[in-house]
Tab-separated table of C-alpha atoms and ligand atoms in Angstrom:
chain	number	residue	atom	x	y	z
G	18	MET	CA	9.583	8.885	-20.833
G	19	PRO	CA	6.210	6.934	-20.337
G	20	ASP	CA	2.945	8.966	-20.730
G	21	ARG	CA	2.137	8.076	-17.149
G	22	ARG	CA	4.222	8.390	-14.048
G	23	GLY	CA	3.527	5.407	-11.729
G	24	LEU	CA	1.584	6.027	-8.371
G	25	LEU	CA	2.800	4.591	-4.944
G	26	ILE	CA	-0.601	3.206	-3.564
G	27	ILE	CA	-0.280	2.654	0.213
G	28	LEU	CA	-2.930	0.894	1.992
G	29	SER	CA	-2.679	0.837	5.779
G	30	SER	CA	-4.995	-0.247	8.588
G	31	PRO	CA	-5.144	-2.202	11.842
G	32	SER	CA	-4.572	-6.006	11.273
G	33	GLY	CA	-7.796	-7.661	10.231
G	34	ALA	CA	-9.553	-4.669	8.691
G	35	GLY	CA	-9.163	-5.831	5.159
G	36	LYS	CA	-6.068	-4.719	3.475
G	37	SER	CA	-4.867	-7.958	1.810
G	38	THR	CA	-8.430	-8.781	0.689
G	39	LEU	CA	-8.713	-5.383	-1.034
G	40	ALA	CA	-5.242	-5.539	-2.433
G	41	ARG	CA	-6.080	-8.875	-4.174
G	42	ARG	CA	-9.365	-7.295	-5.614
G	43	LEU	CA	-7.244	-4.397	-6.948
G	44	ARG	CA	-4.893	-6.534	-8.632
G	45	ASP	CA	-7.648	-8.539	-10.274
G	46	TRP	CA	-9.187	-4.981	-11.556
G	47	ASP	CA	-5.910	-3.915	-12.901
G	48	PRO	CA	-3.079	-6.661	-13.319
G	49	SER	CA	-0.726	-3.809	-14.332
G	50	ILE	CA	-0.584	-2.823	-10.595
G	51	VAL	CA	2.513	-4.088	-8.999
G	52	PHE	CA	2.254	-5.341	-5.741
G	53	SER	CA	5.357	-4.421	-3.494
G	54	VAL	CA	6.508	-7.822	-2.134
G	55	SER	CA	7.723	-7.082	1.330
G	56	ALA	CA	10.879	-8.823	3.039
G	57	THR	CA	10.129	-9.807	6.682
G	58	THR	CA	11.851	-11.678	9.264
G	59	ARG	CA	8.498	-13.233	10.672
G	60	ALA	CA	7.673	-17.146	10.026
G	61	ARG	CA	5.685	-17.873	7.024
G	62	ARG	CA	2.096	-18.710	7.742
G	63	PRO	CA	0.151	-21.599	6.198
G	64	GLY	CA	-0.829	-20.864	2.439
G	65	GLU	CA	1.729	-18.190	2.150
G	66	GLU	CA	4.184	-18.257	-0.765
G	67	ASP	CA	7.709	-17.028	-0.426
G	68	GLY	CA	8.316	-14.458	-3.063
G	69	LYS	CA	4.604	-13.941	-3.676
G	70	ASP	CA	3.268	-12.981	-0.187
G	71	TYR	CA	6.604	-11.890	1.343
G	72	HIS	CA	10.360	-12.554	1.007
G	73	PHE	CA	10.914	-14.504	4.036
G	74	VAL	CA	14.386	-13.779	5.209
G	75	PRO	CA	16.581	-14.337	8.290
G	76	GLU	CA	17.288	-11.313	10.548
G	77	ALA	CA	20.765	-10.973	9.125
G	78	THR	CA	19.843	-10.873	5.708
G	79	PHE	CA	17.429	-8.219	6.525
G	80	LYS	CA	19.651	-5.930	8.404
G	81	GLN	CA	22.348	-6.280	5.367
G	82	LEU	CA	19.535	-5.103	3.113
G	83	VAL	CA	18.795	-2.159	5.203
G	84	SER	CA	22.487	-1.316	5.596
G	85	GLU	CA	23.128	-1.564	1.852
G	86	GLY	CA	20.213	1.157	1.203
G	87	GLY	CA	18.198	-1.531	-0.369
G	88	MET	CA	14.964	-0.803	1.406
G	89	LEU	CA	12.689	2.022	0.464
G	90	GLU	CA	11.335	1.838	4.135
G	91	HIS	CA	11.523	-0.585	6.965
G	92	ALA	CA	9.889	-0.943	10.353
G	93	HIS	CA	9.615	-3.139	13.511
G	94	VAL	CA	6.006	-4.494	13.836
G	95	PHE	CA	4.691	-7.153	16.359
G	96	GLY	CA	8.336	-8.169	17.134
G	97	ASN	CA	9.484	-8.600	13.571
G	98	PHE	CA	11.166	-6.793	10.758
G	99	TYR	CA	9.392	-5.719	7.598
G	100	GLY	CA	10.520	-3.699	4.826
G	101	SER	CA	9.711	-2.690	1.063
G	102	PRO	CA	12.688	-3.454	-1.365
G	103	GLN	CA	13.306	-0.480	-3.213
G	104	LYS	CA	14.519	-1.827	-6.710
G	105	PRO	CA	11.343	-3.290	-7.882
G	106	VAL	CA	9.437	-0.217	-6.946
G	107	GLN	CA	11.879	2.068	-8.849
G	108	GLU	CA	11.784	-0.373	-11.889
G	109	ALA	CA	7.888	-0.326	-11.891
G	110	ILE	CA	7.469	3.413	-11.445
G	111	ASP	CA	9.945	4.082	-14.161
G	112	ARG	CA	7.913	1.733	-16.587
G	113	GLY	CA	4.874	4.003	-15.644
G	114	CYS	CA	3.133	1.218	-13.487
G	115	ASP	CA	1.420	1.839	-10.013
G	116	VAL	CA	2.966	0.129	-7.061
G	117	LEU	CA	0.560	-1.202	-4.189
G	118	PHE	CA	2.016	-1.388	-0.779
G	119	ASP	CA	0.250	-3.068	2.225
G	120	ILE	CA	2.378	-1.442	5.101
G	121	ASP	CA	2.070	-0.054	8.443
G	122	TRP	CA	2.126	3.602	9.167
G	123	GLN	CA	5.677	3.845	9.878
G	124	GLY	CA	6.560	2.763	6.478
G	125	ALA	CA	3.753	5.035	5.044
G	126	GLN	CA	5.447	8.037	6.963
G	127	GLN	CA	8.826	6.989	5.436
G	128	ILE	CA	7.639	6.804	2.042
G	129	ARG	CA	5.779	10.124	2.045
G	130	ASN	CA	9.102	11.795	3.350
G	131	SER	CA	11.114	10.018	0.627
G	132	SER	CA	12.206	11.266	-2.678
G	133	LEU	CA	9.179	9.494	-4.060
G	134	GLY	CA	6.863	11.109	-1.714
G	135	ALA	CA	5.099	13.488	-4.346
G	136	HIS	CA	3.879	10.409	-6.170
G	137	THR	CA	2.218	8.634	-3.199
G	138	LEU	CA	-1.655	8.099	-2.633
G	139	SER	CA	-2.214	6.848	0.941
G	140	ILE	CA	-5.474	5.265	1.904
G	141	PHE	CA	-6.247	4.228	5.517
G	142	LEU	CA	-8.867	1.624	6.153
G	143	LEU	CA	-10.960	1.595	9.392
G	144	PRO	CA	-13.118	-1.320	10.838
G	145	PRO	CA	-16.673	-0.568	11.281
G	146	SER	CA	-16.223	-1.494	14.891
G	147	ILE	CA	-13.860	-3.100	17.288
G	148	PRO	CA	-15.852	-6.028	17.931
G	149	GLU	CA	-16.048	-6.481	14.177
G	150	LEU	CA	-12.422	-6.251	13.721
G	151	ARG	CA	-12.001	-9.089	16.285
G	152	ARG	CA	-14.482	-11.181	14.503
G	153	ARG	CA	-12.505	-10.606	11.272
G	154	LEU	CA	-9.214	-11.716	13.098
G	155	GLU	CA	-10.828	-14.744	14.536
G	156	GLY	CA	-12.712	-15.536	11.184
G	157	ARG	CA	-9.422	-15.519	9.217
G	158	ALA	CA	-8.302	-18.534	11.316
G	159	GLN	CA	-4.813	-17.631	10.559
G	160	ASP	CA	-3.398	-16.837	14.196
G	161	ASP	CA	-3.546	-18.443	17.385
G	162	ALA	CA	-5.642	-16.737	20.343
G	163	ASP	CA	-2.202	-15.204	21.862
G	164	THR	CA	-1.345	-13.521	18.372
G	165	ILE	CA	-4.939	-12.211	18.092
G	166	THR	CA	-4.995	-10.782	21.510
G	167	LYS	CA	-1.585	-9.134	20.604
G	168	ARG	CA	-2.955	-7.656	17.369
G	169	MET	CA	-5.965	-6.358	19.093
G	170	GLN	CA	-3.833	-4.704	21.858
G	171	LYS	CA	-1.692	-3.009	18.738
G	172	SER	CA	-4.693	-1.955	16.754
G	173	TRP	CA	-5.110	1.493	18.341
G	174	ASP	CA	-1.585	2.250	17.573
G	175	GLU	CA	-2.230	1.810	14.194
G	176	ILE	CA	-5.609	3.527	14.072
G	177	SER	CA	-4.156	6.620	15.916
G	178	HIS	CA	-2.335	7.492	12.802
G	179	TRP	CA	-5.235	7.508	10.636
G	180	ASP	CA	-5.229	11.339	9.978
G	181	GLY	CA	-1.794	11.315	8.179
G	182	TYR	CA	-3.466	9.656	5.141
G	183	ASP	CA	-4.894	11.118	1.867
G	184	PHE	CA	-8.138	9.014	2.129
G	185	VAL	CA	-9.823	7.356	4.845
G	186	LEU	CA	-12.399	4.446	4.166
G	187	VAL	CA	-14.498	2.579	6.688
G	188	ASN	CA	-14.269	-1.002	5.514
G	189	ASP	CA	-17.873	-1.975	6.250
G	190	ASP	CA	-19.274	-3.468	3.030
G	191	LEU	CA	-16.605	-4.934	1.004
G	192	ASP	CA	-17.948	-4.230	-2.210
G	193	ALA	CA	-18.511	-0.381	-1.496
G	194	THR	CA	-15.036	-0.008	-0.083
G	195	GLU	CA	-13.642	-1.755	-3.419
G	196	ALA	CA	-15.662	0.486	-5.620
G	197	HIS	CA	-14.409	3.635	-3.442
G	198	LEU	CA	-10.846	2.489	-3.834
G	199	LYS	CA	-11.117	2.174	-7.667
G	200	THR	CA	-12.594	5.620	-7.693
G	201	ILE	CA	-9.675	7.455	-5.695
G	202	ILE	CA	-7.103	5.412	-7.766
G	203	THR	CA	-8.688	6.229	-11.111
G	204	ALA	CA	-8.960	10.032	-10.085
G	205	THR	CA	-5.385	10.213	-8.693
G	206	ARG	CA	-3.872	8.866	-12.099
G	207	LEU	CA	-5.457	11.951	-13.719
G	208	ARG	CA	-3.271	14.170	-11.362
G	209	ARG	CA	-1.293	16.629	-13.450
G	210	MET	CA	1.933	15.224	-12.213
G	211	GLN	CA	1.053	11.635	-12.931
G	212	GLN	CA	0.670	12.789	-16.746
G	213	PRO	CA	4.215	13.762	-17.863
G	214	GLY	CA	3.105	13.618	-21.549
G	215	ILE	CA	0.495	16.114	-21.092
G	216	ASN	CA	3.159	18.894	-21.517
G	217	ALA	CA	3.852	17.902	-24.860
G	218	HIS	CA	0.292	17.629	-25.717
G	219	VAL	CA	-0.301	21.190	-24.482
G	220	ARG	CA	2.738	22.479	-26.604
G	221	HIS	CA	1.194	20.745	-29.653
G	222	LEU	CA	-2.325	22.475	-28.883
G	223	GLN	CA	-0.237	25.831	-28.726
G	224	THR	CA	1.403	25.284	-32.030
G	225	GLN	CA	-1.921	24.544	-33.771
G	226	PHE	CA	-3.702	27.456	-31.969
G	227	GLU	CA	-1.001	29.941	-33.162
G	228	GLU	CA	-1.026	28.516	-36.852
G	229	GLN	CA	-4.671	29.208	-37.023
G	230	THR	CA	-4.569	32.841	-35.531
Z	721	ADP	P1	-5.569	-7.394	6.831
Z	721	ADP	O1	-4.744	-7.698	5.637
Z	721	ADP	O2	-5.960	-5.948	7.047
Z	721	ADP	O3	-5.020	-7.954	8.180
Z	721	ADP	P2	-7.714	-9.244	5.765
Z	721	ADP	O4	-7.728	-8.659	4.347
Z	721	ADP	O5	-6.846	-10.612	6.000
Z	721	ADP	O6	-6.982	-8.086	6.586
Z	721	ADP	O7	-8.929	-9.335	6.415
Z	721	ADP	C1	-9.436	-10.203	7.702
Z	721	ADP	C2	-10.501	-11.079	7.351
Z	721	ADP	O8	-11.720	-9.941	7.334
Z	721	ADP	C3	-10.490	-11.787	6.223
Z	721	ADP	O9	-11.055	-13.050	6.544
Z	721	ADP	C4	-11.597	-11.083	5.266
Z	721	ADP	O10	-12.176	-12.004	4.208
Z	721	ADP	C5	-12.382	-10.395	6.108
Z	721	ADP	N1	-12.852	-9.156	5.543
Z	721	ADP	C6	-12.185	-8.194	4.914
Z	721	ADP	N2	-13.087	-7.007	4.613
Z	721	ADP	C7	-14.325	-7.251	4.993
Z	721	ADP	C8	-15.696	-6.699	4.971
Z	721	ADP	N3	-15.680	-5.585	4.527
Z	721	ADP	N4	-16.707	-7.474	5.582
Z	721	ADP	C9	-16.462	-8.575	6.102
Z	721	ADP	N5	-15.333	-9.461	6.167
Z	721	ADP	C10	-14.192	-8.582	5.664
Z	722	5GP	P1	1.273	-9.416	8.940
Z	722	5GP	O1	2.335	-10.099	9.640
Z	722	5GP	O2	-0.110	-9.723	9.192
Z	722	5GP	O3	1.399	-9.882	7.392
Z	722	5GP	O4	1.627	-7.738	8.689
Z	722	5GP	C1	1.648	-7.179	10.056
Z	722	5GP	C2	1.762	-5.757	9.482
Z	722	5GP	O5	3.049	-5.400	8.976
Z	722	5GP	C3	0.470	-5.026	8.796
Z	722	5GP	O6	0.001	-4.055	9.374
Z	722	5GP	C4	1.315	-4.829	7.411
Z	722	5GP	O7	0.770	-3.736	6.689
Z	722	5GP	C5	2.730	-4.471	8.070
Z	722	5GP	N1	3.641	-4.466	7.025
Z	722	5GP	C6	3.867	-5.715	6.015
Z	722	5GP	N2	4.814	-5.499	5.211
Z	722	5GP	C7	5.260	-4.386	5.572
Z	722	5GP	C8	6.601	-3.502	5.052
Z	722	5GP	O8	7.280	-3.723	4.237
Z	722	5GP	N3	6.903	-2.319	5.974
Z	722	5GP	C9	6.159	-1.837	6.686
Z	722	5GP	N4	6.319	-0.823	7.382
Z	722	5GP	N5	4.819	-2.562	7.282
Z	722	5GP	C10	4.583	-3.617	6.673
């Protein structure tokens, strides 16, 4: 058994609040963090790479994966299916690596209720204001005006689930949010249940203690 038990780190927010930007920074900070590459039926956006940003799959393939029990969680978001493949997550956790998820509240809820629920760390990102959220979606220049309007309309749906998360951060200053995320992850890695090797250490201390008394 590895000395550490991996965490399932879940980042959720309304679209445009900063999940992907912060996920990138966390992976640069600690390359041992495995990013869970979701499968989706939505179309690939310019600049996105199949297998890196998402596994872009047809609806029939997605549904087959779900029916075979291959998804840790899945949801219908903005008219498309999204899901987290189970196998790479289990493999990473077994190696003692943390897995980072950029998923919505429905997925977060399913993972929390799964057999891996005890090992989740969930963080919700709030935008500093609704006008700023719109500015970020427009500034990202990835979506047409219609899609941005849809994402803005859906933002409250997502925000209304903020209180189901372990931590909530207002992503105003990006560097400050990044620093808070690192602090939260560093502390959670030290939870007793994330350190299976600690039992053996305590037994060893006990032996030494008994020998000297
Ligand atoms: P999400 O993944 O949640 O949809 P992104 O990470 O794509 O959001 O961020 C949306 C846009 O907002 C991007 O252009 C990103 O550079 C910008 N952004 C993210 N965080 C901040 C921040 N704290 N301050 C200003 N701009 C930000
Ligand atoms: P986008 O289309 O902007 O990449 O993602 C839209 C929304 O789907 C975001 O809120 C994102 O977090 C969510 N999402 C992405 N992948 C998954 C997934 O595997 N499962 C769930 N439940 N949501 C996902």
